[in-house]
Short mmCIF file of C-alpha atoms in Angstrom, two decimals:
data_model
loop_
_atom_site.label_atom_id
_atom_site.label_comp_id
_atom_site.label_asym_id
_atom_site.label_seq_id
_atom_site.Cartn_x
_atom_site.Cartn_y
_atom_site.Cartn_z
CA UNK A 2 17.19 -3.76 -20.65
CA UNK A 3 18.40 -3.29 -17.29
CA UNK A 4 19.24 -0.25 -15.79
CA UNK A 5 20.95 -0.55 -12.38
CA UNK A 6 24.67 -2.37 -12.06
CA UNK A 7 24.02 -6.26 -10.35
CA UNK A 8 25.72 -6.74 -7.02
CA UNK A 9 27.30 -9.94 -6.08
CA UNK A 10 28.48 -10.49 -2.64
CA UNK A 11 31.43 -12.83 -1.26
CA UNK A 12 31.08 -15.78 0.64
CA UNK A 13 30.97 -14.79 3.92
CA UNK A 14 28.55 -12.01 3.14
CA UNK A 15 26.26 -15.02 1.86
CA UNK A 16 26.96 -17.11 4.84
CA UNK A 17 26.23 -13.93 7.09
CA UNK A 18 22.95 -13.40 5.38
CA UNK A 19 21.93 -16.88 4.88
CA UNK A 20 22.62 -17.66 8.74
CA UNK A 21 19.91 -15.22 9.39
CA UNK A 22 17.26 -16.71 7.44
CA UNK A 23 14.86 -19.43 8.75
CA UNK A 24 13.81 -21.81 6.22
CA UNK A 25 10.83 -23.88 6.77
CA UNK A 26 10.54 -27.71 7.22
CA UNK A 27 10.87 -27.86 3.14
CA UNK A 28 14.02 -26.37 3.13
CA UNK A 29 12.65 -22.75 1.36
CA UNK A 30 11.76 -19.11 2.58
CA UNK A 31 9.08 -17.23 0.57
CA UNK A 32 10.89 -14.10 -1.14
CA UNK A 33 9.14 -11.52 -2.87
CA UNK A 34 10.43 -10.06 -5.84
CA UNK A 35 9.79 -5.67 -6.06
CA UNK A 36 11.04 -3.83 -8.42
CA UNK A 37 13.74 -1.53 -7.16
CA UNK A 38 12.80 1.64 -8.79
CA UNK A 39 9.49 1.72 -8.92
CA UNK A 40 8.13 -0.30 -6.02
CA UNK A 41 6.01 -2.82 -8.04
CA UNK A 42 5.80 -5.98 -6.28
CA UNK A 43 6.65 -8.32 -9.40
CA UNK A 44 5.69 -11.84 -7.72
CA UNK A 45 6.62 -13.90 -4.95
CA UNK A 46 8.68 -17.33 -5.02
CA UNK A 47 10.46 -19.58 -3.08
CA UNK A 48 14.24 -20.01 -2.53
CA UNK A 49 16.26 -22.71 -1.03
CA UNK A 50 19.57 -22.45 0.60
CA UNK A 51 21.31 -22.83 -2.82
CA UNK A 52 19.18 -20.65 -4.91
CA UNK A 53 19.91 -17.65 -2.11
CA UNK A 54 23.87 -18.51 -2.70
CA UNK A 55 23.21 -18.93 -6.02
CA UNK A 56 21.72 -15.00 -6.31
CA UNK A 57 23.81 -13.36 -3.90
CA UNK A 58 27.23 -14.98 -5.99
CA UNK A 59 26.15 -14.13 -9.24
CA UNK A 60 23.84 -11.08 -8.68
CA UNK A 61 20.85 -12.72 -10.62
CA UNK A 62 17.55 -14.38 -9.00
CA UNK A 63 17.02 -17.88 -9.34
CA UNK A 64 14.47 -20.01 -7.18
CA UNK A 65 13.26 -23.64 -6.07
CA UNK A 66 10.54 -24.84 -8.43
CA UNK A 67 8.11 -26.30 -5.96
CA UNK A 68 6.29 -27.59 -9.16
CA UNK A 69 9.09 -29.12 -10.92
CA UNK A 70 11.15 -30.01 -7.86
CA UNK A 71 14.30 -28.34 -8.93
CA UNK A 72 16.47 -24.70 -9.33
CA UNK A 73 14.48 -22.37 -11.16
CA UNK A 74 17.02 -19.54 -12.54
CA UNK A 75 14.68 -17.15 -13.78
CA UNK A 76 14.37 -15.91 -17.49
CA UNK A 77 16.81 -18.82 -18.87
CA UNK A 78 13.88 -19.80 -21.21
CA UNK A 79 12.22 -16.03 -21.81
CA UNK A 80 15.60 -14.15 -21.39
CA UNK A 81 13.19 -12.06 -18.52
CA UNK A 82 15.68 -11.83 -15.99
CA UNK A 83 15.86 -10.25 -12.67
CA UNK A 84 19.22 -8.81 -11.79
CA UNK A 85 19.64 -8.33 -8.68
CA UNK A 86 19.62 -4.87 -6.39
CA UNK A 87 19.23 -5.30 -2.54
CA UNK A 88 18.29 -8.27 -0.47
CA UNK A 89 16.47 -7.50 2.68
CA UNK A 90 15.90 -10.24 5.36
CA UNK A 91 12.45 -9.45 7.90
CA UNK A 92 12.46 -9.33 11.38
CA UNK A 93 11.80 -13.12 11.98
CA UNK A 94 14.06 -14.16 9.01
CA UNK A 95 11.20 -16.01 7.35
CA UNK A 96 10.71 -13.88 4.67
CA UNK A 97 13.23 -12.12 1.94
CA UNK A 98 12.21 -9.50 -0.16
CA UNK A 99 14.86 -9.39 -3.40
CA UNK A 100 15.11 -5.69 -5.11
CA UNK A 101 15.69 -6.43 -8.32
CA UNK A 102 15.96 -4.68 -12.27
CA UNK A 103 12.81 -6.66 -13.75
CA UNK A 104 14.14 -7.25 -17.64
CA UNK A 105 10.89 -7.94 -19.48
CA UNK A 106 7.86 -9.08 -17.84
CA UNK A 107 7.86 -10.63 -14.20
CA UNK A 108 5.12 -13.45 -15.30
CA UNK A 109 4.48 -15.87 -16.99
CA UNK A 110 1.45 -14.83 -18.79
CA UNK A 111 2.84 -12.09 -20.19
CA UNK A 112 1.36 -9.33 -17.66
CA UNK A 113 4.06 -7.39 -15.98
CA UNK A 114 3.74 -8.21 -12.25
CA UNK A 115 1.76 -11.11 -11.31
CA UNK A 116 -0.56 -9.46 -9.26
CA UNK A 117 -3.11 -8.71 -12.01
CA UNK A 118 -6.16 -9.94 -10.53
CA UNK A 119 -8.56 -7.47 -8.01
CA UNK A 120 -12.62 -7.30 -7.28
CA UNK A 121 -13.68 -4.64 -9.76
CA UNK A 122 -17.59 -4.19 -10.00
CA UNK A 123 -18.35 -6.74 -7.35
CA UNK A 124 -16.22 -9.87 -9.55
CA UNK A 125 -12.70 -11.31 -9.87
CA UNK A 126 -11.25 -9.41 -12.62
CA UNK A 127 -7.98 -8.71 -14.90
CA UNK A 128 -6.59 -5.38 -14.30
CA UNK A 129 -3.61 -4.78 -16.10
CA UNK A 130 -3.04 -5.43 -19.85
CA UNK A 131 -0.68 -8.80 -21.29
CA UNK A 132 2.55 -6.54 -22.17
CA UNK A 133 4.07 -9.97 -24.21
CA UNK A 134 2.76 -12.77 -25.90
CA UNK A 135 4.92 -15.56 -23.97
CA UNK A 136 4.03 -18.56 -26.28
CA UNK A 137 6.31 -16.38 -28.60
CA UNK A 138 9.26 -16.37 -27.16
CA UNK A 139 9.16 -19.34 -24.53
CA UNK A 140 7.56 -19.32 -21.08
CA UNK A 141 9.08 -19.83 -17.79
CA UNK A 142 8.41 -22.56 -16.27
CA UNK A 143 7.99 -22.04 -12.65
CA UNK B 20 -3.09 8.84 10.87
CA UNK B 21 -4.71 6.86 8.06
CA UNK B 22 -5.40 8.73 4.73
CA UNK B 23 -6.83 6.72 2.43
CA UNK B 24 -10.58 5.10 2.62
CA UNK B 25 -10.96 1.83 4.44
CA UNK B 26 -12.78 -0.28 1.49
CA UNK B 27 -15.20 -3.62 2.09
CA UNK B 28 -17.16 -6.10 0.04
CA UNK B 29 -20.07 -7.81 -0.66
CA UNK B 30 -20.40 -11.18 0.19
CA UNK B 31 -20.80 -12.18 -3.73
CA UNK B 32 -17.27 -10.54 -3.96
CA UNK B 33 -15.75 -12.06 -1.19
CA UNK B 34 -16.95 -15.76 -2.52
CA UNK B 35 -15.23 -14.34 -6.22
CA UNK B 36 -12.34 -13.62 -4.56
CA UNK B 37 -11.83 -16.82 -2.82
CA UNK B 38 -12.62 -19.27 -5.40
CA UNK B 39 -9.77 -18.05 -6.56
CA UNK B 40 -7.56 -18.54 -3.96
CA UNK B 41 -5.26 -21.92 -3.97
CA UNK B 42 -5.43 -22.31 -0.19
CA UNK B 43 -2.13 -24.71 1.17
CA UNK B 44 -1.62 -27.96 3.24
CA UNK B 45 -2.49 -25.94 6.35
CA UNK B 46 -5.08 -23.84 4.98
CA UNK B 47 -3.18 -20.82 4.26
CA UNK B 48 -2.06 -18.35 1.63
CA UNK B 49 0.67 -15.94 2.11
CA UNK B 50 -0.18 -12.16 1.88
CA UNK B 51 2.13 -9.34 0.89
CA UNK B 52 1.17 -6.13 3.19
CA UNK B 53 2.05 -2.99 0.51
CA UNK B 54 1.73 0.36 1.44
CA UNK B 55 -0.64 1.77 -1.47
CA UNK B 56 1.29 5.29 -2.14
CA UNK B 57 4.52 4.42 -1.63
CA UNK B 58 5.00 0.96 -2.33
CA UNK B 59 6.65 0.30 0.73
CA UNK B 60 6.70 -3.60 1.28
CA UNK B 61 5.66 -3.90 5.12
CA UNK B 62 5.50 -6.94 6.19
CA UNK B 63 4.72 -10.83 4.77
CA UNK B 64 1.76 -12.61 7.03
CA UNK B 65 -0.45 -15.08 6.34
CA UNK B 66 -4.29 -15.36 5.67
CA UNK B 67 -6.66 -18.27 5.71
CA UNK B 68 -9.99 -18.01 4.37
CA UNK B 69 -11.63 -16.57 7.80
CA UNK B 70 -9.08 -13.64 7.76
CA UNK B 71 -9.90 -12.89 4.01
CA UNK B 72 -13.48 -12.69 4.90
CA UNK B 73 -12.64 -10.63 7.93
CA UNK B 74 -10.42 -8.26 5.81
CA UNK B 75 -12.91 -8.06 3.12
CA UNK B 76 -15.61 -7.34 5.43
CA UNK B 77 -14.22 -4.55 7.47
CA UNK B 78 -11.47 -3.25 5.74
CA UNK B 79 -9.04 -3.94 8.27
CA UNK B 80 -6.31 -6.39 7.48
CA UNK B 81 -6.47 -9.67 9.37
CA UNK B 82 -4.14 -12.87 9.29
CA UNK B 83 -3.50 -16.00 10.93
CA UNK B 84 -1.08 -15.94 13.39
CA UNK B 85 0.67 -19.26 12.46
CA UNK B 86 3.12 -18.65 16.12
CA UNK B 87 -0.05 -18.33 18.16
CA UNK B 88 -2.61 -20.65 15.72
CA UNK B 89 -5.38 -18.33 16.21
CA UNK B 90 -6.71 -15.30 14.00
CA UNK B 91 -4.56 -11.88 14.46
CA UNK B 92 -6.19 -8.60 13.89
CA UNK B 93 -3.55 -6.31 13.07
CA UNK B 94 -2.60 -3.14 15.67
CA UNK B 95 -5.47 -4.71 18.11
CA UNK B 96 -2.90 -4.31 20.74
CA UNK B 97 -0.85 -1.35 19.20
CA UNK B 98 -3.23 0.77 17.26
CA UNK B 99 -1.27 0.11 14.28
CA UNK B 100 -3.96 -1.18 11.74
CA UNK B 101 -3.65 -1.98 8.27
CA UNK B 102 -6.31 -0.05 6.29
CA UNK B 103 -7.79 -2.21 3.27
CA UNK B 104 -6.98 0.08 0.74
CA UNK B 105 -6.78 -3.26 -2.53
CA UNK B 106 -6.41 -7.05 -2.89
CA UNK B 107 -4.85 -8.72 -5.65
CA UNK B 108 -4.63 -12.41 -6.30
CA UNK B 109 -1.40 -13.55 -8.32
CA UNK B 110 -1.64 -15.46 -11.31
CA UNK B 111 -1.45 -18.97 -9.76
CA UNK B 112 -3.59 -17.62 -6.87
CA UNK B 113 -1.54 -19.10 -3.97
CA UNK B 114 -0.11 -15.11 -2.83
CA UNK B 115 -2.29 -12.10 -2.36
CA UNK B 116 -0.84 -8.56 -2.24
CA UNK B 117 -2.89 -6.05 0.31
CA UNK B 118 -2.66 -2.68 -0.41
CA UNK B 119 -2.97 -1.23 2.81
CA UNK B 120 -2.60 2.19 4.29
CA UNK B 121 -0.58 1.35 7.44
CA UNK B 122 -0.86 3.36 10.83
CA UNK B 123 2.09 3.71 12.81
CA UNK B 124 4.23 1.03 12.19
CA UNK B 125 4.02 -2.65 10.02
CA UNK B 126 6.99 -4.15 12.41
CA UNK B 127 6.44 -5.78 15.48
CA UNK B 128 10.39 -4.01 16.49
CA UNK B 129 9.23 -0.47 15.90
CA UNK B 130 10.29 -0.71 12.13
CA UNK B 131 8.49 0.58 9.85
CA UNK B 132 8.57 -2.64 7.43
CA UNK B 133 9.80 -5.79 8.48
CA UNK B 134 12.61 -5.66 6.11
CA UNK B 135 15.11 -3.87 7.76
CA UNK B 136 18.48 -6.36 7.04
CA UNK B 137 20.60 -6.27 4.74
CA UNK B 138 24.27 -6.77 3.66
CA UNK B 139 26.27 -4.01 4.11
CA UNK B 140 30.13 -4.16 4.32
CA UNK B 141 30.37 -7.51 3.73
CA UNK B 142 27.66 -8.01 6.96
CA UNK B 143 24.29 -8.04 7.66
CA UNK B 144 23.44 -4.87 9.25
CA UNK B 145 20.29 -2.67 10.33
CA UNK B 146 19.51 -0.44 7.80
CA UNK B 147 17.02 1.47 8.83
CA UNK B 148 15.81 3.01 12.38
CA UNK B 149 13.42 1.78 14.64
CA UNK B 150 10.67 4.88 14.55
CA UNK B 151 8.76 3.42 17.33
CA UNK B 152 9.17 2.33 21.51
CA UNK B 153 6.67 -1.01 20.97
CA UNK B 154 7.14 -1.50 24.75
CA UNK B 155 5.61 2.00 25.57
CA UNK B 156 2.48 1.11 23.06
CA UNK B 157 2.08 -2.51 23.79
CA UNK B 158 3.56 -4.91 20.80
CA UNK B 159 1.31 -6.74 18.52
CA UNK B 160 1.30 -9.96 18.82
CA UNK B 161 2.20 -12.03 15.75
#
């Protein structure tokens, strides 16, 4: 369950942040998804102009699918949500990172963070353990 | 003053590491910069497969300088390296995390991180200090 209170921010906080950013010639900015306690970097995605609004108003992440091509509100199928914390804009405004409360598991393969893979004895391995079986309770799809 | 040892690979593991790696149009794959003990994000950059080698190799992080099209070896003008500390590959393989030990600062401002905006009061605002002069040191080119 989550543990820390969502924020959502009026309009012209949105506008204010959202005039800052500088989206590339899709239309998206990478953002990277840490959790806010902890530090774990959970995964990194891709928002457009409406999926930033569509955070910052109701204090939950959602993304651009660059897969399927559409808004990507995050845990609708698995109920893994992210609510949202803190969002931080970088120096150039090409990059967000999005402190969030990480409900669940952050991927889609059932490991925690997606960040699971490292060189371990000289070859591409799994480090971290599968915390959920996904095909149980419906994946994501990014 | 770095604290944790620099660590480099084989070229067996450098070849696992990359075959994993879903590389983009342009040849590139974004990389998360982490501080390893505090999981500080620094900064977002991106690699293509010559500055994975290069990081790899020496332990140093490297990246592509997409502003400058040419290959950017981090704190070459400031001093402030990245020190390879781990690499992960995400699930999908198109974002690496570095886990780095940083000297000095990530920022190209003085910042520590990059991510130094965020709302506050309805605004966006500075939220943290700039710890360095970069003009006395000589910036870092991005």
């Amino acid at each position: 369950m989550p543990t820390a209170a969502s924020v959502s921010y009026p309009s012209a906080a949105i506008d204010s942040l959202i005039a800052a950013v500088q989206f590339d010639a899709q239309g998206l900015v990478p953002a990277i998804a840490q959790q806010h306690d902890t530090g774990e970097v959970l995964m990194m995605a891709w928002m457009d102009r409406d999926a930033i609004v569509e955070t910052m108003r109701t204090g939950r992440a959602c993304y651009w699918s660059r897969s399927r091509q559409a808004p990507w509100r995050k845990g609708d199928a698995s109920g893994h949500i992210q609510t949202l914390v803190d969002l931080r804009v970088d120096c150039d405004g090409d990059t967000l990172l999005v402190l969030v409360d990480q409900t669940g598991v952050a991927c889609h393969t059932g490991q925690h963070n997606c960040f699971f893979r490292a060189i371990r004895g000289g070859a591409l391995e799994t480090i971290t353990p599968v915390m959920i079986d996904m095909e149980k309770i419906g994946k994501d799809k990014a």
